Amino acid sequence: MAQPYSARSRAIEPFHVMALLARANELQAAGHDVIHLEIGEPDFTTATPIVAAGQAALASGHTRYTAARGLPALREAIAGFYDQRYGVSVDPERILITPGGSGALLLASSLLVDPGKHWLLADPGYPCNRHFLRLVEGGAQLVPVGPDVNYQLTADLVDRYWDKDTVGALVASPANPTGTVLERDELASLSKATRERHGHLVVDEIYHGLTYGMDAPSVLEVDDQAFVLNSFSKYFGMTGWRLGWLVAPPSAVKDLEKLAQNLYISAPSMAQHAALACFEPQTLAILEERRAEFARRRDFLLPALRELGFGIAVEPQGAFYLYADISAFGGDAFAFCQHFLETEHLAFTPGLDFGRHQAGHHVRFAYTQSLPRLEEAVQRIARGLRSWQG
């Protein structure tokens, strides 16, 4: 009899939403009109200038490995973007191009976490963060957070939960699933709290650019020793191209480059060449139009859900999610999601995917559908609530 698979593989939980997605796809294949509000992916295709740059790169034969840290021209373009958008000077040598934001998280967790050590993470939060820590034989100390702290870690919570095995804190701004943003002074306080304990602050800025009525500050404005994870997937709309980046302190770059060489050699070369077009004025104009469209969707769906009885205590400032309390309707979140999928052909995500703190009483809606589709979704929710409660 074969030996069992590794303990780490058994410990990493699946996405609960994948079972719902599989069922949604079955219903769709059977001819039903399914509205997908479960997917954390922009519904817009990649902007035309980026696609054209990728096609030109392929035609020019840019299909070989790049350096492990990525194309120098792309690292320089990202550095220029930090200067333009945040007024922050970042040496391109500190930037590593990665296969998606996940590649950046893999590098950071591999570098910073020894077996048995852990980071502090907000609960609720993006599940892959804790799973990557388990993969490197570390762990996540989940810190319960709610509306009173904007669903974010604070310096006070760092003080309360830090222990002898804590080596850092990972925060996300804007956050998935709640869409909340850390202000500049909050980032500064978190930086001070982690630095006083000789730990590391890692900030997921993957949803930067997708904020509404405000611009999210980068942690690099207050702490040039922080580790920053970012991606071309969300604001730049390049999900399937699998491209991200990591900004690291200068002292960490050599070891990160060594890890990158061994873990994935380099990020996809054609995607890197395509991404050079992300920072062109015509591309940014398209992306800003899309940001405005996401704002319109949020401003429609948020009051509509509240009017139906969903509890959304904090108005999300970014990303494209609404994290809603379903306590008023009773039952558990997974059964709630199943009910709407089967009766109304409407898919959204149970809170169980995002942690443990009150997860069974929350669901996440992604407003990654057009306004007419969201209007139809609200009608289905209203009808589905009647059958759920009846």
Coordinates of C-alpha atoms in Angstrom, one line a residue:
M1 CA 0.0 0.0 0.0
A2 CA 1.4 3.4 -1.0
Q3 CA 2.4 5.9 1.6
P4 CA -0.2 8.7 2.3
Y5 CA 0.3 12.0 0.6
S6 CA 2.0 14.8 2.5
A7 CA 0.5 16.3 5.7
R8 CA 0.8 19.7 4.1
S9 CA -1.3 18.7 1.1
R10 CA -4.0 17.3 3.5
A11 CA -4.0 20.4 5.6
I12 CA -4.6 22.9 2.8
E13 CA -8.3 23.3 2.4
P14 CA -10.1 23.5 -1.0
F15 CA -12.2 26.5 -2.0
H16 CA -15.8 25.7 -0.9
V17 CA -17.0 27.9 -3.7
M18 CA -15.5 25.5 -6.3
A19 CA -18.2 22.9 -5.5
L20 CA -20.8 25.7 -6.1
L21 CA -19.0 26.7 -9.3
A22 CA -19.0 23.2 -10.6
R23 CA -22.7 22.9 -10.0
A24 CA -23.3 26.4 -11.6
N25 CA -21.4 25.2 -14.7
E26 CA -23.6 22.0 -14.8
L27 CA -26.7 24.2 -14.7
Q28 CA -25.4 26.5 -17.3
A29 CA -24.5 23.5 -19.6
A30 CA -28.1 22.3 -19.1
G31 CA -29.3 25.6 -20.6
H32 CA -30.0 27.7 -17.5
D33 CA -29.1 31.3 -17.3
V34 CA -26.7 31.5 -14.4
I35 CA -25.5 34.8 -13.0
H36 CA -22.0 34.5 -11.7
L37 CA -21.3 36.8 -8.7
E38 CA -18.8 34.3 -7.1
I39 CA -15.8 34.9 -9.3
G40 CA -13.0 37.2 -8.2
E41 CA -12.1 38.2 -11.8
P42 CA -12.9 41.3 -13.8
D43 CA -15.5 40.6 -16.5
F44 CA -13.7 42.8 -18.9
T45 CA -11.2 41.2 -21.3
T46 CA -7.6 42.4 -21.3
A47 CA -7.4 45.9 -22.8
T48 CA -6.6 46.0 -26.5
P49 CA -3.3 47.8 -26.3
I50 CA -2.0 45.1 -23.9
V51 CA -3.2 42.3 -26.2
A52 CA -1.6 44.0 -29.2
A53 CA 1.7 44.3 -27.3
G54 CA 1.5 40.6 -26.4
Q55 CA 0.8 39.7 -30.0
A56 CA 3.7 41.8 -31.2
A57 CA 6.0 40.1 -28.6
L58 CA 5.0 36.7 -29.9
A59 CA 5.5 37.7 -33.5
S60 CA 9.0 39.1 -32.6
G61 CA 10.0 35.8 -31.0
H62 CA 10.0 36.9 -27.4
T63 CA 9.2 33.4 -26.1
R64 CA 12.4 32.6 -24.2
Y65 CA 13.2 32.7 -20.5
T66 CA 13.9 36.2 -19.1
A67 CA 16.1 36.8 -16.1
A68 CA 14.6 35.5 -12.9
R69 CA 13.9 39.0 -11.7
G70 CA 12.1 39.9 -14.9
L71 CA 12.6 42.2 -17.8
P72 CA 14.6 45.3 -16.8
A73 CA 12.2 47.4 -18.9
L74 CA 9.2 46.2 -17.1
R75 CA 10.8 46.7 -13.7
E76 CA 11.7 50.2 -14.7
A77 CA 8.1 50.8 -15.9
I78 CA 6.7 49.6 -12.5
A79 CA 9.2 51.9 -10.7
G80 CA 8.0 54.8 -12.8
F81 CA 4.4 53.9 -12.0
Y82 CA 5.2 54.2 -8.2
D83 CA 6.7 57.6 -8.8
Q84 CA 3.8 58.8 -10.9
R85 CA 0.9 57.4 -8.8
Y86 CA 2.3 57.5 -5.2
G87 CA 5.2 59.9 -5.4
V88 CA 7.5 57.2 -4.2
S89 CA 11.0 56.5 -5.5
V90 CA 11.5 52.7 -5.9
D91 CA 14.8 51.4 -7.3
P92 CA 13.9 48.9 -10.1
E93 CA 16.5 46.6 -8.6
R94 CA 14.1 46.0 -5.7
I95 CA 11.3 44.8 -8.0
L96 CA 10.9 41.1 -8.9
I97 CA 8.4 40.1 -11.6
T98 CA 6.5 36.9 -10.6
P99 CA 4.0 34.4 -12.1
G100 CA 0.9 36.2 -10.7
G101 CA 0.5 37.7 -7.3
S102 CA 0.6 34.1 -6.1
G103 CA 4.3 33.9 -7.2
A104 CA 5.0 37.0 -5.1
L105 CA 3.4 35.5 -2.1
L106 CA 5.3 32.3 -2.6
L107 CA 8.6 34.2 -2.7
A108 CA 7.8 36.3 0.4
S109 CA 6.6 33.3 2.5
S110 CA 9.5 31.2 1.5
L111 CA 12.0 33.9 2.4
L112 CA 10.4 35.1 5.7
V113 CA 8.8 32.1 7.4
D114 CA 10.7 29.2 9.0
P115 CA 8.9 25.9 10.0
G116 CA 6.7 26.5 13.1
K117 CA 6.7 30.3 12.7
H118 CA 3.7 32.3 11.6
W119 CA 2.3 35.6 10.4
L120 CA -0.7 37.5 11.8
L121 CA -3.6 37.6 9.2
A122 CA -7.0 39.2 9.4
D123 CA -10.0 36.8 9.6
P124 CA -11.8 37.2 7.2
G125 CA -9.2 37.3 4.5
Y126 CA -8.0 35.7 1.2
P127 CA -7.6 32.0 1.9
C128 CA -4.5 31.3 -0.2
N129 CA -2.5 33.5 2.1
R130 CA -2.8 31.1 5.0
H131 CA -2.4 28.1 2.6
F132 CA 0.9 29.4 1.2
L133 CA 2.2 29.7 4.8
R134 CA 1.3 26.1 5.4
L135 CA 3.1 25.1 2.2
V136 CA 6.4 26.4 3.6
E137 CA 5.7 24.6 6.9
G138 CA 4.8 27.8 8.7
G139 CA 1.3 29.0 9.8
A140 CA -1.2 31.7 10.0
Q141 CA -2.4 33.2 13.3
L142 CA -5.9 34.3 12.2
V143 CA -7.0 37.4 14.1
P144 CA -10.8 37.9 14.2
V145 CA -11.7 41.3 12.9
G146 CA -15.1 43.0 12.3
P147 CA -16.6 46.3 11.3
D148 CA -15.3 48.1 14.4
V149 CA -11.7 47.9 12.9
N150 CA -12.8 48.0 9.2
Y151 CA -12.1 44.3 9.0
Q152 CA -8.4 45.1 9.1
L153 CA -5.5 44.3 11.4
T154 CA -4.5 47.2 13.7
A155 CA -1.4 48.0 15.7
D156 CA -3.4 47.2 18.9
L157 CA -4.3 43.8 17.5
V158 CA -0.7 43.2 16.6
D159 CA 0.2 44.0 20.2
R160 CA -2.4 41.6 21.5
Y161 CA -1.8 38.6 19.2
W162 CA 2.0 38.7 18.7
D163 CA 3.8 35.8 20.4
K164 CA 7.2 34.1 20.4
D165 CA 6.5 32.4 17.1
T166 CA 5.2 35.4 15.2
V167 CA 7.6 36.7 12.6
G168 CA 5.4 39.2 10.7
A169 CA 2.0 40.4 9.7
L170 CA 0.3 40.2 6.3
V171 CA -2.4 42.8 5.5
A172 CA -4.4 43.5 2.3
S173 CA -5.5 46.9 1.2
P174 CA -8.0 46.9 -0.5
A175 CA -9.0 43.7 1.1
N176 CA -10.6 40.5 -0.2
P177 CA -13.5 39.8 0.7
T178 CA -14.4 43.1 2.4
G179 CA -13.0 45.8 0.1
T180 CA -11.8 47.9 3.0
V181 CA -8.7 50.1 2.7
L182 CA -5.9 50.9 5.2
E183 CA -5.2 54.7 5.5
R184 CA -1.7 56.0 5.5
D185 CA -1.6 56.5 9.3
E186 CA -2.8 53.0 9.9
L187 CA -0.1 51.6 7.6
A188 CA 2.4 53.6 9.6
S189 CA 1.2 52.3 12.9
L190 CA 1.3 48.7 11.6
S191 CA 4.8 49.3 10.3
K192 CA 5.9 50.6 13.7
A193 CA 4.3 47.7 15.6
T194 CA 5.9 45.0 13.5
R195 CA 9.3 46.8 13.4
E196 CA 9.4 47.1 17.2
R197 CA 9.1 43.4 17.4
H198 CA 11.8 42.8 14.7
G199 CA 9.2 41.4 12.4
H200 CA 8.2 41.9 8.8
L201 CA 5.3 43.8 7.3
V202 CA 3.9 42.3 4.1
V203 CA 1.2 44.2 2.3
D204 CA -1.0 42.8 -0.4
E205 CA -1.8 45.8 -2.8
I206 CA -3.2 43.6 -5.5
Y207 CA -6.5 45.6 -5.7
H208 CA -4.7 49.0 -5.9
G209 CA -6.2 51.1 -8.7
L210 CA -9.7 49.6 -8.0
T211 CA -10.8 52.2 -5.3
Y212 CA -13.8 54.5 -5.4
G213 CA -13.8 58.1 -4.3
M214 CA -10.3 57.8 -3.0
D215 CA -6.8 56.4 -3.8
A216 CA -5.3 53.8 -1.6
P217 CA -1.9 54.8 -0.2
S218 CA 1.0 52.4 -0.7
V219 CA 2.8 51.1 2.4
L220 CA 6.0 52.2 0.6
E221 CA 4.9 55.8 1.4
V222 CA 5.6 55.1 5.1
D223 CA 7.9 52.1 5.2
D224 CA 10.6 51.4 2.5
Q225 CA 11.4 48.1 4.3
A226 CA 8.0 46.6 3.8
F227 CA 7.3 43.8 1.3
V228 CA 4.7 44.6 -1.3
L229 CA 2.7 42.1 -3.3
N230 CA 1.0 43.2 -6.4
S231 CA -0.5 41.8 -9.6
F232 CA -1.4 42.6 -13.2
S233 CA -4.7 40.6 -12.7
K234 CA -7.2 43.0 -11.1
Y235 CA -6.7 46.7 -12.1
F236 CA -4.8 45.8 -15.2
G237 CA -7.2 43.0 -16.2
M238 CA -4.5 40.4 -17.1
T239 CA -5.8 37.4 -15.0
G240 CA -4.9 34.6 -17.4
W241 CA -1.5 36.1 -18.3
R242 CA -0.3 35.1 -14.8
L243 CA 1.9 38.1 -14.0
G244 CA 2.6 39.9 -10.7
W245 CA 5.4 41.6 -8.9
L246 CA 7.1 41.9 -5.5
V247 CA 8.8 45.0 -4.1
A248 CA 11.4 44.0 -1.4
P249 CA 14.0 45.7 0.7
P250 CA 17.4 45.8 -1.0
S251 CA 18.9 43.4 1.5
A252 CA 16.3 40.7 0.5
V253 CA 16.7 40.9 -3.3
K254 CA 19.6 38.4 -3.7
D255 CA 17.9 35.7 -1.7
L256 CA 14.6 36.3 -3.4
E257 CA 16.3 36.0 -6.8
K258 CA 17.8 32.7 -5.8
L259 CA 14.4 31.4 -4.8
A260 CA 12.8 32.6 -8.0
Q261 CA 15.5 30.9 -10.1
N262 CA 14.7 27.6 -8.3
L263 CA 10.9 27.9 -8.0
Y264 CA 9.9 29.0 -11.4
I265 CA 13.0 30.2 -13.4
S266 CA 11.1 33.3 -14.7
A267 CA 7.6 34.7 -15.2
P268 CA 6.1 34.2 -18.6
S269 CA 8.1 36.3 -21.1
M270 CA 5.3 37.1 -23.5
A271 CA 3.2 38.3 -20.6
Q272 CA 6.0 40.6 -19.4
H273 CA 6.3 42.2 -22.9
A274 CA 2.6 42.6 -23.0
A275 CA 2.5 44.3 -19.6
L276 CA 4.8 47.0 -20.8
A277 CA 1.7 48.5 -22.5
C278 CA -0.1 48.7 -19.2
F279 CA 1.5 52.0 -18.3
E280 CA 0.9 53.8 -21.6
P281 CA -1.6 56.7 -21.3
Q282 CA -4.1 55.1 -23.7
T283 CA -4.2 51.9 -21.6
L284 CA -4.5 53.8 -18.3
A285 CA -7.4 55.7 -19.8
I286 CA -9.2 52.5 -20.5
L287 CA -8.5 51.1 -17.1
E288 CA -9.8 54.3 -15.4
E289 CA -13.0 54.0 -17.4
R290 CA -13.4 50.5 -16.1
R291 CA -12.7 51.6 -12.5
A292 CA -15.6 54.1 -12.9
E293 CA -17.8 51.3 -14.1
F294 CA -17.0 49.2 -11.1
A295 CA -17.9 52.2 -8.9
R296 CA -21.3 52.5 -10.6
R297 CA -21.9 48.8 -9.9
R298 CA -20.9 49.1 -6.3
D299 CA -23.2 52.1 -5.9
F300 CA -26.1 50.1 -7.2
L301 CA -25.6 46.8 -5.5
L302 CA -24.6 48.0 -2.0
P303 CA -27.9 49.9 -1.2
A304 CA -30.0 47.2 -3.0
L305 CA -28.6 44.5 -0.8
R306 CA -29.0 46.6 2.3
E307 CA -32.6 47.3 1.4
L308 CA -33.2 43.5 1.1
G309 CA -31.9 43.0 4.6
F310 CA -28.3 42.0 4.2
G311 CA -25.9 43.4 6.8
I312 CA -23.1 45.4 5.2
A313 CA -21.8 47.5 8.1
V314 CA -18.8 49.0 6.3
E315 CA -19.0 50.6 2.8
P316 CA -16.2 49.0 0.8
Q317 CA -13.8 51.5 -0.7
G318 CA -12.1 49.2 -3.1
A319 CA -11.8 45.8 -4.9
F320 CA -15.1 44.5 -6.4
Y321 CA -16.7 42.7 -3.5
L322 CA -19.5 43.1 -0.9
Y323 CA -19.1 41.0 2.2
A324 CA -22.6 40.6 3.6
D325 CA -24.0 39.3 6.9
I326 CA -27.0 37.0 6.4
S327 CA -27.9 36.6 10.1
A328 CA -31.2 38.2 9.5
F329 CA -32.2 35.3 7.3
G330 CA -31.0 32.4 9.5
G331 CA -29.3 29.3 8.3
D332 CA -25.7 28.7 7.3
A333 CA -23.9 30.4 4.5
F334 CA -23.2 27.3 2.4
A335 CA -26.8 26.2 2.5
F336 CA -27.9 29.7 1.7
C337 CA -25.6 29.8 -1.4
Q338 CA -26.9 26.4 -2.5
H339 CA -30.5 27.5 -2.2
F340 CA -29.9 30.5 -4.5
L341 CA -27.9 28.5 -7.0
E342 CA -30.6 25.8 -7.3
T343 CA -33.7 27.9 -7.2
E344 CA -32.6 31.2 -8.8
H345 CA -29.4 30.1 -10.7
L346 CA -27.5 32.8 -9.0
A347 CA -24.0 32.0 -7.7
F348 CA -22.1 33.8 -4.9
T349 CA -19.5 32.7 -2.3
P350 CA -20.0 31.4 1.2
G351 CA -17.9 33.1 4.0
L352 CA -16.4 29.7 4.9
D353 CA -13.8 30.3 2.2
F354 CA -12.4 33.4 3.9
G355 CA -11.7 32.2 7.4
R356 CA -13.5 31.1 10.6
H357 CA -14.7 34.3 12.3
Q358 CA -18.5 34.4 11.8
A359 CA -17.8 32.8 8.4
G360 CA -21.0 30.7 8.6
H361 CA -23.1 33.9 8.7
H362 CA -21.5 35.8 5.7
V363 CA -21.4 35.6 2.0
R364 CA -19.4 37.5 -0.7
F365 CA -20.9 39.0 -3.8
A366 CA -18.5 40.0 -6.6
Y367 CA -19.9 42.8 -8.7
T368 CA -18.0 41.6 -11.8
Q369 CA -21.1 41.6 -14.0
S370 CA -22.7 44.4 -16.0
L371 CA -25.4 46.7 -14.4
P372 CA -28.3 45.0 -16.2
R373 CA -27.1 41.6 -14.9
L374 CA -26.8 43.0 -11.4
E375 CA -30.3 44.4 -11.7
E376 CA -31.5 41.0 -12.7
A377 CA -29.5 39.4 -9.8
V378 CA -31.2 41.7 -7.3
Q379 CA -34.6 40.6 -8.6
R380 CA -33.6 37.0 -8.2
I381 CA -32.3 37.6 -4.7
A382 CA -35.6 39.2 -3.6
R383 CA -37.5 36.2 -5.0
G384 CA -35.1 33.7 -3.5
L385 CA -35.3 35.3 -0.1
R386 CA -39.1 34.7 -0.1
S387 CA -38.7 31.0 -0.9
W388 CA -35.8 30.7 1.6
Q389 CA -37.9 32.1 4.4
G390 CA -41.1 30.6 3.3

